[in-house]
């Protein structure tokens, strides 16, 4: 193939087919960069090997025309070698050339130089068939293919079987809005598209399948953020007769095979585990980037009696003062330090507090406001010394945590302190419930089929928000790859959890009756997880947009720009479904 030709192929005859990536017309000789899936090679078209007519033909080839070429691989003269091109030592001297398909002038380019700016993403999504020809995107889909193969091969070796579950279903319990599909045959009734295969995979355990997996498409109608897609793919796994450690071993084996096959890197196993409480305390987030070595500490006791009102006032009102040390951070410019307030404010806190350590004391920022004894206390708490920067946030944890996390990540990037590596982490013992932001009522942190930690079950009624769950997340370099849990497998326990969530018997029957019924007939203990495959591929491919690893992604307004979806339907089509529109988005 074009991109694979090297000096060792000199003298061979080849027949290549692909697209015209670039054409240079040097009068007597036309050079074409021919592109196929494997890359580019230069094709030389001159009258020494081609008829005048064919040279003229080549002269008229526009970009993205599909051509076939036959000829001999030849070495390039010394002054024409191109070290930037893998095939830069050779060219193909065309002896026959043929156009297989014409191309209109492409609305966006495929070939870009290092300094060229890409056209807008909107335009690229509109002409996705051209955008996907770019080598960067072609490479991403090689990685994606590799990940799928590695997943299948590792799970197959571990005795898992792949089972597909329906797309047309009843609402599933992941807490987002459902995409609905009307039924023509049963007018007035709707299918929901699956938010995940959660209930089916649990029923597969009741059905005796023991070790299931699926590379499953999930659909969630949410207000989209940049790193979400309404339609995404997850690796969905469920196992019977297991506890957390069995499940972690499987997740780790899969990740190890994916990493070694698709990036050539070995990952260290077992992955470390931290419980939710500790991870929030030490990093301010449940998805810490362990490549940043800095941890948070609670400075409340050190500054409890401070004359600095921000400290003492926060502590009096039940908040805390926490922070971290930035090694060698005292060298940061005033401008860099002035930015810290903004970083904390973007994360929802009133601001950031900092001071530089120098000459045995604290200089600048809050350093002026506190006593030597407090400076000494902070230094010993944070293991800090001259040259370091101390960064603190005062407030209730709910407000301070996001700010501390943002500051930690921001400063690590400014200080170039993010270490190299693949740092996986299991975060365990998430709370079973969290308080609904408006009503304060308990809602599931994961989903309502998650087991409680046995020691905490007695608090389900009296103090539901204190109950820890057997749910876990897999975190990689600061990004949440996925989550899972040991499930409830006893109908009475499930009913108890529903009751704590304010879901009565009738509502539970209506929503999840099909799972509860299955549980009445011998449900083995079981658990599993789901990992966001798009995100895994994105990290392996080294990109920062999910849209670059999904062949036909949607925009943040959940629109497909190439095919034009969603689209209005003719009134007669709607009538057949028993649907009458009461309005449209643009009314
Ligand atoms: N169904 C869950 C999800 O999609 C994963 C799991 O609990 O296995 O996030």
PDB file of C-alpha atoms in Angstrom, residues 335-472:
ATOM      1  CA  UNK A 335       0.218  37.859  37.467  1.00  0.00           C
ATOM      2  CA  UNK A 336       0.120  34.082  37.863  1.00  0.00           C
ATOM      3  CA  UNK A 337      -0.857  34.480  41.528  1.00  0.00           C
ATOM      4  CA  UNK A 338      -3.534  37.024  40.688  1.00  0.00           C
ATOM      5  CA  UNK A 339      -5.131  34.440  38.419  1.00  0.00           C
ATOM      6  CA  UNK A 340      -5.752  32.042  41.295  1.00  0.00           C
ATOM      7  CA  UNK A 341      -8.830  33.911  42.511  1.00  0.00           C
ATOM      8  CA  UNK A 342     -10.385  33.533  39.076  1.00  0.00           C
ATOM      9  CA  UNK A 343      -9.643  29.791  39.002  1.00  0.00           C
ATOM     10  CA  UNK A 344     -11.332  29.349  42.396  1.00  0.00           C
ATOM     11  CA  UNK A 345     -14.254  31.577  41.396  1.00  0.00           C
ATOM     12  CA  UNK A 346     -14.868  29.660  38.180  1.00  0.00           C
ATOM     13  CA  UNK A 347     -15.199  26.606  40.406  1.00  0.00           C
ATOM     14  CA  UNK A 348     -17.790  28.380  42.545  1.00  0.00           C
ATOM     15  CA  UNK A 349     -15.745  29.548  45.563  1.00  0.00           C
ATOM     16  CA  UNK A 350     -15.270  33.177  46.647  1.00  0.00           C
ATOM     17  CA  UNK A 351     -11.521  33.045  46.031  1.00  0.00           C
ATOM     18  CA  UNK A 352      -8.132  31.468  46.684  1.00  0.00           C
ATOM     19  CA  UNK A 353      -5.698  32.367  49.475  1.00  0.00           C
ATOM     20  CA  UNK A 354      -1.974  32.122  48.878  1.00  0.00           C
ATOM     21  CA  UNK A 355       1.314  33.052  50.429  1.00  0.00           C
ATOM     22  CA  UNK A 356       4.942  32.584  49.422  1.00  0.00           C
ATOM     23  CA  UNK A 357       7.487  31.136  51.818  1.00  0.00           C
ATOM     24  CA  UNK A 358      10.777  33.034  51.907  1.00  0.00           C
ATOM     25  CA  UNK A 359      13.418  34.027  54.457  1.00  0.00           C
ATOM     26  CA  UNK A 360      11.881  31.753  57.044  1.00  0.00           C
ATOM     27  CA  UNK A 361       8.505  33.513  56.904  1.00  0.00           C
ATOM     28  CA  UNK A 362       5.452  34.012  54.713  1.00  0.00           C
ATOM     29  CA  UNK A 363       5.446  36.852  52.186  1.00  0.00           C
ATOM     30  CA  UNK A 364       2.543  38.312  50.270  1.00  0.00           C
ATOM     31  CA  UNK A 365      -1.063  37.208  50.143  1.00  0.00           C
ATOM     32  CA  UNK A 366      -2.518  36.013  53.440  1.00  0.00           C
ATOM     33  CA  UNK A 367       1.015  35.755  54.916  1.00  0.00           C
ATOM     34  CA  UNK A 368       0.743  39.342  56.144  1.00  0.00           C
ATOM     35  CA  UNK A 369      -2.415  38.545  58.091  1.00  0.00           C
ATOM     36  CA  UNK A 370      -1.232  35.655  60.229  1.00  0.00           C
ATOM     37  CA  UNK A 371       1.159  35.177  63.132  1.00  0.00           C
ATOM     38  CA  UNK A 372       4.566  33.517  62.906  1.00  0.00           C
ATOM     39  CA  UNK A 373       3.241  30.642  64.953  1.00  0.00           C
ATOM     40  CA  UNK A 374       0.522  30.022  62.348  1.00  0.00           C
ATOM     41  CA  UNK A 375       3.070  30.194  59.524  1.00  0.00           C
ATOM     42  CA  UNK A 376       5.169  27.619  61.373  1.00  0.00           C
ATOM     43  CA  UNK A 377       2.066  25.448  61.899  1.00  0.00           C
ATOM     44  CA  UNK A 378       1.186  25.552  58.206  1.00  0.00           C
ATOM     45  CA  UNK A 379       4.783  24.762  57.209  1.00  0.00           C
ATOM     46  CA  UNK A 380       4.931  21.731  59.382  1.00  0.00           C
ATOM     47  CA  UNK A 381       1.435  20.532  58.379  1.00  0.00           C
ATOM     48  CA  UNK A 382       2.216  20.803  54.670  1.00  0.00           C
ATOM     49  CA  UNK A 383       5.907  19.859  54.877  1.00  0.00           C
ATOM     50  CA  UNK A 384       6.719  23.229  53.290  1.00  0.00           C
ATOM     51  CA  UNK A 385       9.861  25.354  53.326  1.00  0.00           C
ATOM     52  CA  UNK A 386      11.320  28.495  51.776  1.00  0.00           C
ATOM     53  CA  UNK A 387      10.630  28.687  48.042  1.00  0.00           C
ATOM     54  CA  UNK A 388       7.240  27.001  48.261  1.00  0.00           C
ATOM     55  CA  UNK A 389       3.824  28.513  47.743  1.00  0.00           C
ATOM     56  CA  UNK A 390       0.935  27.706  50.077  1.00  0.00           C
ATOM     57  CA  UNK A 391      -2.571  27.735  48.641  1.00  0.00           C
ATOM     58  CA  UNK A 392      -5.640  27.556  50.881  1.00  0.00           C
ATOM     59  CA  UNK A 393      -9.392  27.730  50.412  1.00  0.00           C
ATOM     60  CA  UNK A 394     -11.698  28.573  53.305  1.00  0.00           C
ATOM     61  CA  UNK A 395     -15.298  27.438  53.248  1.00  0.00           C
ATOM     62  CA  UNK A 396     -17.750  24.593  53.487  1.00  0.00           C
ATOM     63  CA  UNK A 397     -16.435  21.411  51.821  1.00  0.00           C
ATOM     64  CA  UNK A 398     -19.165  21.516  49.200  1.00  0.00           C
ATOM     65  CA  UNK A 399     -17.783  24.849  47.970  1.00  0.00           C
ATOM     66  CA  UNK A 400     -14.092  24.428  48.801  1.00  0.00           C
ATOM     67  CA  UNK A 401     -13.636  20.982  47.236  1.00  0.00           C
ATOM     68  CA  UNK A 402     -14.254  21.992  43.605  1.00  0.00           C
ATOM     69  CA  UNK A 403     -12.047  25.067  44.052  1.00  0.00           C
ATOM     70  CA  UNK A 404      -9.189  23.100  45.627  1.00  0.00           C
ATOM     71  CA  UNK A 405      -9.404  20.549  42.843  1.00  0.00           C
ATOM     72  CA  UNK A 406      -9.357  23.260  40.175  1.00  0.00           C
ATOM     73  CA  UNK A 407      -6.434  25.077  41.832  1.00  0.00           C
ATOM     74  CA  UNK A 408      -4.470  21.883  42.214  1.00  0.00           C
ATOM     75  CA  UNK A 409      -4.882  21.028  38.536  1.00  0.00           C
ATOM     76  CA  UNK A 410      -4.292  24.583  37.358  1.00  0.00           C
ATOM     77  CA  UNK A 411      -1.114  25.068  39.379  1.00  0.00           C
ATOM     78  CA  UNK A 412       0.253  21.650  38.459  1.00  0.00           C
ATOM     79  CA  UNK A 413      -0.096  22.559  34.834  1.00  0.00           C
ATOM     80  CA  UNK A 414       1.434  26.029  35.314  1.00  0.00           C
ATOM     81  CA  UNK A 415       4.336  24.545  37.307  1.00  0.00           C
ATOM     82  CA  UNK A 416       4.735  21.694  34.819  1.00  0.00           C
ATOM     83  CA  UNK A 417       4.286  19.273  37.733  1.00  0.00           C
ATOM     84  CA  UNK A 418       2.041  16.706  36.041  1.00  0.00           C
ATOM     85  CA  UNK A 419       4.130  13.543  35.955  1.00  0.00           C
ATOM     86  CA  UNK A 420       4.183  11.187  32.989  1.00  0.00           C
ATOM     87  CA  UNK A 421       2.347   7.913  33.265  1.00  0.00           C
ATOM     88  CA  UNK A 422      -0.865   5.929  33.288  1.00  0.00           C
ATOM     89  CA  UNK A 423      -2.365   6.292  36.755  1.00  0.00           C
ATOM     90  CA  UNK A 424      -5.439   4.183  37.370  1.00  0.00           C
ATOM     91  CA  UNK A 425      -7.416   4.255  40.607  1.00  0.00           C
ATOM     92  CA  UNK A 426     -10.494   2.517  41.975  1.00  0.00           C
ATOM     93  CA  UNK A 427     -12.551   4.827  44.150  1.00  0.00           C
ATOM     94  CA  UNK A 428     -14.714   2.699  46.455  1.00  0.00           C
ATOM     95  CA  UNK A 429     -17.457   3.143  49.044  1.00  0.00           C
ATOM     96  CA  UNK A 430     -19.312   5.986  47.405  1.00  0.00           C
ATOM     97  CA  UNK A 431     -22.283   7.174  49.425  1.00  0.00           C
ATOM     98  CA  UNK A 432     -25.380   5.153  48.523  1.00  0.00           C
ATOM     99  CA  UNK A 433     -27.447   8.320  48.198  1.00  0.00           C
ATOM    100  CA  UNK A 434     -26.841  11.992  47.741  1.00  0.00           C
ATOM    101  CA  UNK A 435     -29.171  14.855  48.608  1.00  0.00           C
ATOM    102  CA  UNK A 436     -31.175  16.181  45.674  1.00  0.00           C
ATOM    103  CA  UNK A 437     -29.807  19.707  45.041  1.00  0.00           C
ATOM    104  CA  UNK A 438     -33.263  21.292  45.310  1.00  0.00           C
ATOM    105  CA  UNK A 439     -35.472  19.087  47.468  1.00  0.00           C
ATOM    106  CA  UNK A 440     -32.725  17.676  49.701  1.00  0.00           C
ATOM    107  CA  UNK A 441     -34.364  14.240  49.375  1.00  0.00           C
ATOM    108  CA  UNK A 442     -32.049  11.237  48.947  1.00  0.00           C
ATOM    109  CA  UNK A 443     -31.460  10.197  45.332  1.00  0.00           C
ATOM    110  CA  UNK A 444     -29.201   7.307  44.247  1.00  0.00           C
ATOM    111  CA  UNK A 445     -25.554   8.302  43.784  1.00  0.00           C
ATOM    112  CA  UNK A 446     -25.118   5.434  41.332  1.00  0.00           C
ATOM    113  CA  UNK A 447     -28.445   3.728  40.589  1.00  0.00           C
ATOM    114  CA  UNK A 448     -31.093   2.192  42.834  1.00  0.00           C
ATOM    115  CA  UNK A 449     -29.869  -1.403  42.387  1.00  0.00           C
ATOM    116  CA  UNK A 450     -26.620  -0.788  44.254  1.00  0.00           C
ATOM    117  CA  UNK A 451     -25.938  -2.632  47.540  1.00  0.00           C
ATOM    118  CA  UNK A 452     -25.169  -0.847  50.773  1.00  0.00           C
ATOM    119  CA  UNK A 453     -22.033  -1.649  52.796  1.00  0.00           C
ATOM    120  CA  UNK A 454     -23.424  -4.267  55.243  1.00  0.00           C
ATOM    121  CA  UNK A 455     -22.353  -2.368  58.420  1.00  0.00           C
ATOM    122  CA  UNK A 456     -24.379   0.654  57.265  1.00  0.00           C
ATOM    123  CA  UNK A 457     -27.644  -1.068  56.335  1.00  0.00           C
ATOM    124  CA  UNK A 458     -29.208  -0.329  59.734  1.00  0.00           C
ATOM    125  CA  UNK A 459     -28.977   3.411  59.005  1.00  0.00           C
ATOM    126  CA  UNK A 460     -31.039   3.180  55.821  1.00  0.00           C
ATOM    127  CA  UNK A 461     -34.120   4.627  57.516  1.00  0.00           C
ATOM    128  CA  UNK A 462     -32.611   6.800  60.233  1.00  0.00           C
ATOM    129  CA  UNK A 463     -29.738   8.445  58.324  1.00  0.00           C
ATOM    130  CA  UNK A 464     -29.833   7.425  54.661  1.00  0.00           C
ATOM    131  CA  UNK A 465     -27.249   9.976  53.519  1.00  0.00           C
ATOM    132  CA  UNK A 466     -24.621   8.415  55.796  1.00  0.00           C
ATOM    133  CA  UNK A 467     -24.951   4.962  54.206  1.00  0.00           C
ATOM    134  CA  UNK A 468     -21.949   3.848  52.187  1.00  0.00           C
ATOM    135  CA  UNK A 469     -22.478   1.795  49.058  1.00  0.00           C
ATOM    136  CA  UNK A 470     -20.658  -0.995  47.320  1.00  0.00           C
ATOM    137  CA  UNK A 471     -20.293   1.228  44.256  1.00  0.00           C
ATOM    138  CA  UNK A 472     -16.947   2.076  42.701  1.00  0.00           C
TER     139      UNK A 472
END
